[in-house]
Amino acid sequence: MENQATKNYVKPIAVALRGLSKHFDGVRAVDDLSIAVEKGKITGIIGPNGSGKSTLINLLSGIIPSDGGVLIISGEKIKKIKPWEIAFYGITRIFQEVRLFNQMTVLDNILVVLTSRAPLKSLFEKHNQFYLNRAEELLKKTDLWEKRNELAINLSYGQRKLLEIARALANSMVDADPDIFLFDEPFAGLFPHMVKIVEEILRELKKHGKTVILIEHNMNLIRELCDYIFVMDSGKLLAEGEPDKVLAEKEVIEAYLGE
C-alpha cells in the first residue's frame, strides 16, 4: 500500500521510490519501500542502526542493485541505476566513509572535478585562472584554503570530510550540475566549527533550489535543517512528516530513541 507521500503528493517531486527492495542473505535491508522526496527541500532519513538508511542511499546512488521496485528521478522511471549513471540523472553523493585522492593535494582534489579530467592528466595539467578561482572559492567555503597544498592523506578526519563535501559542490560548477545531493552522515566526527560550515552549505544548497537527502543521527540537526523526515525501521517506513511532529510520536521514540 502506498503511503501518504506517494499517494497524495501534489508538490514537485525530485525522487520517488515505488516498492524498492534489497535483501542480504534473507535480511530485508530495504523492504518494499515507497516514499517521495520533495524537490528543493532538505529531507532527513533517520532510524536506528541497521534500519536500512545507508542501504537506501546506496540504492539511490547505484552502489548496489535493487532486488525489486522502481526509482523515479525527476519523473523518469528507472528499474536500476549504475554508479556512473548518477551524474546523468543529476545526483551526487557524499560518502560516510571519505573517498579522496589521498596522494594528491587538497587543491588538486578539487581541480580534478572542476576540469572533469582523469586524475593523472589533471595533476600534470596547467590550470587556468578560471578553475583556480573556483577552487579557491570552494576551499574557502569549507575552511580548507590554508591547507590547499597539503596532501589529502595528511588532513584530519573532519578536514577530509569537508574536502569530500567541497568536491561534491565542485560538481555544481561543471556541466554535471547535480540537483540532488545525498549526504550520508556528513556531520559525524566533526568539530563544532566544522558542523556550522556544513550546516551553512546545506542551507545554501536549499536556497539555490537543490534537493538534499540527509542521513543524520543528531536530532537537533534534523530539527534545525530538515523540512520533512522519513523514519525507517527494519527496512520499512515507520513514520514521516515534519521533524518536530514525527520525533514526538510514541512509536518513533520507542524504535529510534530507545525509550
mmCIF file of C-alpha atoms in Angstrom:
data_model
loop_
_atom_site.group_PDB
_atom_site.id
_atom_site.type_symbol
_atom_site.label_atom_id
_atom_site.label_comp_id
_atom_site.label_asym_id
_atom_site.label_seq_id
_atom_site.Cartn_x
_atom_site.Cartn_y
_atom_site.Cartn_z
ATOM 1 C CA MET A 1 0.000 0.000 0.000
ATOM 2 C CA GLU A 2 1.338 3.453 -0.896
ATOM 3 C CA ASN A 3 1.915 5.851 1.953
ATOM 4 C CA GLN A 4 0.650 9.395 2.183
ATOM 5 C CA ALA A 5 3.699 10.878 0.435
ATOM 6 C CA THR A 6 3.371 8.740 -2.686
ATOM 7 C CA LYS A 7 -0.420 8.679 -2.928
ATOM 8 C CA ASN A 8 -1.446 12.291 -2.424
ATOM 9 C CA TYR A 9 1.734 14.279 -3.051
ATOM 10 C CA VAL A 10 0.998 17.245 -5.314
ATOM 11 C CA LYS A 11 4.238 19.166 -4.769
ATOM 12 C CA PRO A 12 7.154 18.796 -7.218
ATOM 13 C CA ILE A 13 8.995 15.544 -6.576
ATOM 14 C CA ALA A 14 12.736 15.098 -7.050
ATOM 15 C CA VAL A 15 12.959 11.409 -6.121
ATOM 16 C CA ALA A 16 10.256 8.804 -5.587
ATOM 17 C CA LEU A 17 10.506 5.129 -4.732
ATOM 18 C CA ARG A 18 7.867 2.542 -5.541
ATOM 19 C CA GLY A 19 8.222 -0.766 -3.716
ATOM 20 C CA LEU A 20 12.009 -0.558 -3.554
ATOM 21 C CA SER A 21 13.579 -3.657 -2.007
ATOM 22 C CA LYS A 22 17.027 -5.015 -1.167
ATOM 23 C CA HIS A 23 17.754 -8.272 0.658
ATOM 24 C CA PHE A 24 21.042 -9.594 2.035
ATOM 25 C CA ASP A 25 21.078 -13.320 2.882
ATOM 26 C CA GLY A 26 17.450 -13.202 3.907
ATOM 27 C CA VAL A 27 17.716 -9.870 5.742
ATOM 28 C CA ARG A 28 15.314 -7.306 4.305
ATOM 29 C CA ALA A 29 17.537 -4.204 4.469
ATOM 30 C CA VAL A 30 15.031 -2.224 2.409
ATOM 31 C CA ASP A 31 11.612 -3.827 2.355
ATOM 32 C CA ASP A 32 9.025 -2.715 -0.228
ATOM 33 C CA LEU A 33 9.734 0.963 0.496
ATOM 34 C CA SER A 34 7.660 3.706 -1.146
ATOM 35 C CA ILE A 35 8.452 7.352 -0.419
ATOM 36 C CA ALA A 36 8.558 10.664 -2.277
ATOM 37 C CA VAL A 37 11.123 13.406 -1.699
ATOM 38 C CA GLU A 38 10.075 16.969 -2.438
ATOM 39 C CA LYS A 39 12.207 18.980 -4.821
ATOM 40 C CA GLY A 40 14.251 21.855 -3.400
ATOM 41 C CA LYS A 41 13.918 20.747 0.231
ATOM 42 C CA ILE A 42 16.144 19.144 2.847
ATOM 43 C CA THR A 43 14.715 15.721 3.634
ATOM 44 C CA GLY A 44 16.051 13.629 6.503
ATOM 45 C CA ILE A 45 16.264 9.841 6.596
ATOM 46 C CA ILE A 46 16.549 8.659 10.191
ATOM 47 C CA GLY A 47 16.248 5.423 12.105
ATOM 48 C CA PRO A 48 18.144 3.110 14.441
ATOM 49 C CA ASN A 49 21.332 1.372 13.349
ATOM 50 C CA GLY A 50 20.538 -1.364 10.866
ATOM 51 C CA SER A 51 17.263 0.211 9.800
ATOM 52 C CA GLY A 52 18.329 0.408 6.130
ATOM 53 C CA LYS A 53 19.273 4.082 5.774
ATOM 54 C CA SER A 54 22.692 3.627 4.187
ATOM 55 C CA THR A 55 21.398 0.765 2.057
ATOM 56 C CA LEU A 56 18.757 3.136 0.730
ATOM 57 C CA ILE A 57 21.396 5.739 -0.171
ATOM 58 C CA ASN A 58 23.475 3.005 -1.823
ATOM 59 C CA LEU A 59 20.464 2.049 -3.925
ATOM 60 C CA LEU A 60 19.814 5.662 -4.911
ATOM 61 C CA SER A 61 23.435 6.129 -5.975
ATOM 62 C CA GLY A 62 23.737 2.795 -7.782
ATOM 63 C CA ILE A 63 26.387 1.358 -5.468
ATOM 64 C CA ILE A 64 24.253 -1.750 -5.079
ATOM 65 C CA PRO A 65 21.449 -3.032 -7.336
ATOM 66 C CA SER A 66 17.898 -3.292 -6.072
ATOM 67 C CA ASP A 67 16.020 -6.586 -5.890
ATOM 68 C CA GLY A 68 12.740 -5.011 -6.868
ATOM 69 C CA GLY A 69 10.780 -1.820 -7.218
ATOM 70 C CA VAL A 70 11.138 1.343 -9.256
ATOM 71 C CA LEU A 71 13.151 4.501 -8.740
ATOM 72 C CA ILE A 72 11.692 7.696 -10.193
ATOM 73 C CA ILE A 73 14.040 10.659 -10.680
ATOM 74 C CA SER A 74 12.544 13.903 -11.974
ATOM 75 C CA GLY A 75 9.637 11.940 -13.416
ATOM 76 C CA GLU A 76 11.732 9.279 -15.169
ATOM 77 C CA LYS A 77 11.191 5.667 -14.098
ATOM 78 C CA ILE A 78 14.346 3.619 -13.594
ATOM 79 C CA LYS A 79 14.496 -0.062 -12.706
ATOM 80 C CA LYS A 80 18.179 0.021 -11.779
ATOM 81 C CA ILE A 81 20.805 2.752 -11.771
ATOM 82 C CA LYS A 82 24.568 2.250 -12.073
ATOM 83 C CA PRO A 83 27.140 4.377 -10.193
ATOM 84 C CA TRP A 84 28.485 6.012 -13.353
ATOM 85 C CA GLU A 85 24.968 6.992 -14.403
ATOM 86 C CA ILE A 86 24.043 9.092 -11.375
ATOM 87 C CA ALA A 87 25.614 12.288 -12.769
ATOM 88 C CA PHE A 88 23.375 11.928 -15.843
ATOM 89 C CA TYR A 89 20.355 11.886 -13.519
ATOM 90 C CA GLY A 90 21.613 14.929 -11.593
ATOM 91 C CA ILE A 91 22.736 13.098 -8.449
ATOM 92 C CA THR A 92 25.916 13.498 -6.438
ATOM 93 C CA ARG A 93 26.843 11.826 -3.185
ATOM 94 C CA ILE A 94 28.900 12.416 -0.060
ATOM 95 C CA PHE A 95 30.002 9.087 1.400
ATOM 96 C CA GLN A 96 30.001 8.173 5.084
ATOM 97 C CA GLU A 97 33.496 6.795 4.528
ATOM 98 C CA VAL A 98 35.507 9.567 2.896
ATOM 99 C CA ARG A 99 36.823 8.816 -0.601
ATOM 100 C CA LEU A 100 39.585 11.131 -1.827
ATOM 101 C CA PHE A 101 42.710 11.044 -3.979
ATOM 102 C CA ASN A 102 44.991 10.689 -0.984
ATOM 103 C CA GLN A 103 48.288 11.346 -2.773
ATOM 104 C CA MET A 104 47.024 14.500 -4.428
ATOM 105 C CA THR A 105 46.934 17.912 -2.788
ATOM 106 C CA VAL A 106 43.737 19.394 -1.442
ATOM 107 C CA LEU A 107 43.715 21.851 -4.353
ATOM 108 C CA ASP A 108 44.211 19.131 -6.962
ATOM 109 C CA ASN A 109 41.391 17.087 -5.442
ATOM 110 C CA ILE A 110 39.104 19.984 -6.349
ATOM 111 C CA LEU A 111 40.664 20.751 -9.729
ATOM 112 C CA VAL A 112 40.249 17.164 -10.919
ATOM 113 C CA VAL A 113 36.493 17.607 -10.501
ATOM 114 C CA LEU A 114 36.297 21.131 -11.915
ATOM 115 C CA THR A 115 38.198 20.213 -15.052
ATOM 116 C CA SER A 116 36.378 16.878 -15.455
ATOM 117 C CA ARG A 117 39.650 15.156 -16.320
ATOM 118 C CA ALA A 118 41.273 11.876 -15.384
ATOM 119 C CA PRO A 119 43.224 12.260 -12.109
ATOM 120 C CA LEU A 120 46.726 11.863 -13.587
ATOM 121 C CA LYS A 121 46.047 14.136 -16.520
ATOM 122 C CA SER A 122 44.583 16.771 -14.214
ATOM 123 C CA LEU A 123 47.569 16.511 -11.898
ATOM 124 C CA PHE A 124 50.047 17.466 -14.618
ATOM 125 C CA GLU A 125 47.843 19.958 -16.387
ATOM 126 C CA LYS A 126 48.472 23.683 -16.164
ATOM 127 C CA HIS A 127 45.187 25.006 -14.834
ATOM 128 C CA ASN A 128 43.930 28.380 -15.936
ATOM 129 C CA GLN A 129 42.861 31.110 -13.569
ATOM 130 C CA PHE A 130 39.168 30.378 -14.069
ATOM 131 C CA TYR A 131 39.459 26.946 -12.450
ATOM 132 C CA LEU A 132 41.850 28.180 -9.788
ATOM 133 C CA ASN A 133 39.404 30.921 -8.766
ATOM 134 C CA ARG A 134 36.576 28.430 -8.468
ATOM 135 C CA ALA A 135 38.719 26.031 -6.443
ATOM 136 C CA GLU A 136 39.694 28.870 -4.127
ATOM 137 C CA GLU A 137 36.031 29.749 -3.632
ATOM 138 C CA LEU A 138 35.168 26.182 -2.637
ATOM 139 C CA LEU A 139 38.138 25.719 -0.339
ATOM 140 C CA LYS A 140 37.451 28.991 1.443
ATOM 141 C CA LYS A 141 33.805 27.989 1.836
ATOM 142 C CA THR A 142 34.906 24.765 3.555
ATOM 143 C CA ASP A 143 37.725 26.437 5.530
ATOM 144 C CA LEU A 144 40.408 24.445 3.700
ATOM 145 C CA TRP A 145 42.161 27.172 1.703
ATOM 146 C CA GLU A 146 45.126 27.259 4.071
ATOM 147 C CA LYS A 147 45.512 23.507 3.517
ATOM 148 C CA ARG A 148 45.398 23.732 -0.288
ATOM 149 C CA ASN A 149 48.967 22.466 -0.815
ATOM 150 C CA GLU A 150 48.676 19.674 1.780
ATOM 151 C CA LEU A 151 48.279 16.089 0.617
ATOM 152 C CA ALA A 152 44.751 14.869 1.288
ATOM 153 C CA ILE A 153 46.064 11.912 3.261
ATOM 154 C CA ASN A 154 47.579 14.288 5.836
ATOM 155 C CA LEU A 155 44.298 16.003 6.684
ATOM 156 C CA SER A 156 42.370 15.317 9.870
ATOM 157 C CA TYR A 157 39.210 13.219 9.617
ATOM 158 C CA GLY A 158 36.998 16.302 9.775
ATOM 159 C CA GLN A 159 39.038 18.133 7.153
ATOM 160 C CA ARG A 160 38.878 15.112 4.860
ATOM 161 C CA LYS A 161 35.104 15.069 5.189
ATOM 162 C CA LEU A 162 34.949 18.785 4.379
ATOM 163 C CA LEU A 163 37.111 18.178 1.311
ATOM 164 C CA GLU A 164 34.730 15.483 0.094
ATOM 165 C CA ILE A 165 31.848 17.932 0.507
ATOM 166 C CA ALA A 166 33.846 20.549 -1.424
ATOM 167 C CA ARG A 167 34.352 18.010 -4.219
ATOM 168 C CA ALA A 168 30.603 17.374 -4.352
ATOM 169 C CA LEU A 169 29.997 21.125 -4.556
ATOM 170 C CA ALA A 170 32.544 21.330 -7.368
ATOM 171 C CA ASN A 171 30.198 19.147 -9.421
ATOM 172 C CA SER A 172 27.726 22.033 -9.304
ATOM 173 C CA MET A 173 30.248 24.203 -11.125
ATOM 174 C CA VAL A 174 30.692 21.875 -14.097
ATOM 175 C CA ASP A 175 28.389 20.532 -16.778
ATOM 176 C CA ALA A 176 27.042 17.781 -14.499
ATOM 177 C CA ASP A 177 25.490 20.396 -12.160
ATOM 178 C CA PRO A 178 23.605 17.994 -9.854
ATOM 179 C CA ASP A 179 20.165 18.822 -8.490
ATOM 180 C CA ILE A 180 20.079 16.036 -5.875
ATOM 181 C CA PHE A 181 22.679 15.763 -3.112
ATOM 182 C CA LEU A 182 22.894 12.611 -0.988
ATOM 183 C CA PHE A 183 24.605 13.245 2.360
ATOM 184 C CA ASP A 184 25.355 10.128 4.411
ATOM 185 C CA GLU A 185 26.168 11.320 7.970
ATOM 186 C CA PRO A 186 28.156 14.424 6.909
ATOM 187 C CA PHE A 187 28.374 15.720 10.499
ATOM 188 C CA ALA A 188 29.837 12.583 12.091
ATOM 189 C CA GLY A 189 33.206 13.254 13.706
ATOM 190 C CA LEU A 190 33.210 16.986 13.031
ATOM 191 C CA PHE A 191 34.242 19.674 15.495
ATOM 192 C CA PRO A 192 31.563 22.307 16.283
ATOM 193 C CA HIS A 193 33.015 24.934 13.915
ATOM 194 C CA MET A 194 33.022 22.352 11.114
ATOM 195 C CA VAL A 195 29.408 21.461 11.870
ATOM 196 C CA LYS A 196 28.482 25.115 11.338
ATOM 197 C CA ILE A 197 30.254 25.103 7.970
ATOM 198 C CA VAL A 198 28.308 22.055 6.769
ATOM 199 C CA GLU A 199 25.021 23.449 8.111
ATOM 200 C CA GLU A 200 25.554 26.612 6.069
ATOM 201 C CA ILE A 201 26.393 24.593 2.961
ATOM 202 C CA LEU A 202 23.158 22.584 3.252
ATOM 203 C CA ARG A 203 21.106 25.730 3.723
ATOM 204 C CA GLU A 204 22.789 27.338 0.724
ATOM 205 C CA LEU A 205 22.026 24.312 -1.437
ATOM 206 C CA LYS A 206 18.367 24.566 -0.471
ATOM 207 C CA LYS A 207 18.406 28.312 -1.151
ATOM 208 C CA HIS A 208 19.550 27.551 -4.704
ATOM 209 C CA GLY A 209 16.757 25.048 -5.259
ATOM 210 C CA LYS A 210 18.803 21.887 -4.764
ATOM 211 C CA THR A 211 17.324 18.772 -3.185
ATOM 212 C CA VAL A 212 19.192 17.392 -0.180
ATOM 213 C CA ILE A 213 18.633 13.904 1.242
ATOM 214 C CA LEU A 214 20.315 13.723 4.620
ATOM 215 C CA ILE A 215 21.108 10.765 6.866
ATOM 216 C CA GLU A 216 21.902 12.017 10.358
ATOM 217 C CA HIS A 217 21.770 10.743 13.946
ATOM 218 C CA ASN A 218 21.845 14.143 15.665
ATOM 219 C CA MET A 219 18.187 15.002 16.217
ATOM 220 C CA ASN A 220 18.950 18.647 16.957
ATOM 221 C CA LEU A 221 20.449 18.992 13.486
ATOM 222 C CA ILE A 222 17.498 17.129 11.982
ATOM 223 C CA ARG A 223 15.097 19.564 13.633
ATOM 224 C CA GLU A 224 17.092 22.605 12.564
ATOM 225 C CA LEU A 225 17.759 21.619 8.962
ATOM 226 C CA CYS A 226 15.075 19.290 7.657
ATOM 227 C CA ASP A 227 11.754 20.295 6.133
ATOM 228 C CA TYR A 228 10.475 16.726 6.178
ATOM 229 C CA ILE A 229 11.747 13.404 7.508
ATOM 230 C CA PHE A 230 11.225 9.703 6.926
ATOM 231 C CA VAL A 231 11.830 7.260 9.767
ATOM 232 C CA MET A 232 12.988 3.774 8.808
ATOM 233 C CA ASP A 233 12.919 0.670 10.970
ATOM 234 C CA SER A 234 13.923 -2.814 9.790
ATOM 235 C CA GLY A 235 13.870 -1.676 6.181
ATOM 236 C CA LYS A 236 10.332 -0.330 6.324
ATOM 237 C CA LEU A 237 8.846 3.138 6.651
ATOM 238 C CA LEU A 238 7.847 3.720 10.263
ATOM 239 C CA ALA A 239 6.746 7.356 10.122
ATOM 240 C CA GLU A 240 7.017 10.531 8.056
ATOM 241 C CA GLY A 241 6.262 14.224 8.352
ATOM 242 C CA GLU A 242 7.659 17.423 9.827
ATOM 243 C CA PRO A 243 10.534 16.732 12.243
ATOM 244 C CA ASP A 244 9.007 18.089 15.459
ATOM 245 C CA LYS A 245 5.772 16.160 14.974
ATOM 246 C CA VAL A 246 7.378 12.885 13.913
ATOM 247 C CA LEU A 247 10.014 12.891 16.640
ATOM 248 C CA ALA A 248 7.271 13.249 19.239
ATOM 249 C CA GLU A 249 5.429 10.122 18.075
ATOM 250 C CA LYS A 250 5.498 7.281 20.583
ATOM 251 C CA GLU A 251 6.435 4.579 18.073
ATOM 252 C CA VAL A 252 9.360 6.668 16.821
ATOM 253 C CA ILE A 253 10.614 7.309 20.341
ATOM 254 C CA GLU A 254 10.402 3.609 21.134
ATOM 255 C CA ALA A 255 12.052 2.391 17.948
ATOM 256 C CA TYR A 256 14.643 5.080 17.366
ATOM 257 C CA LEU A 257 15.391 6.705 20.688
ATOM 258 C CA GLY A 258 15.036 3.528 22.695
ATOM 259 C CA GLU A 259 12.740 4.977 25.316
#
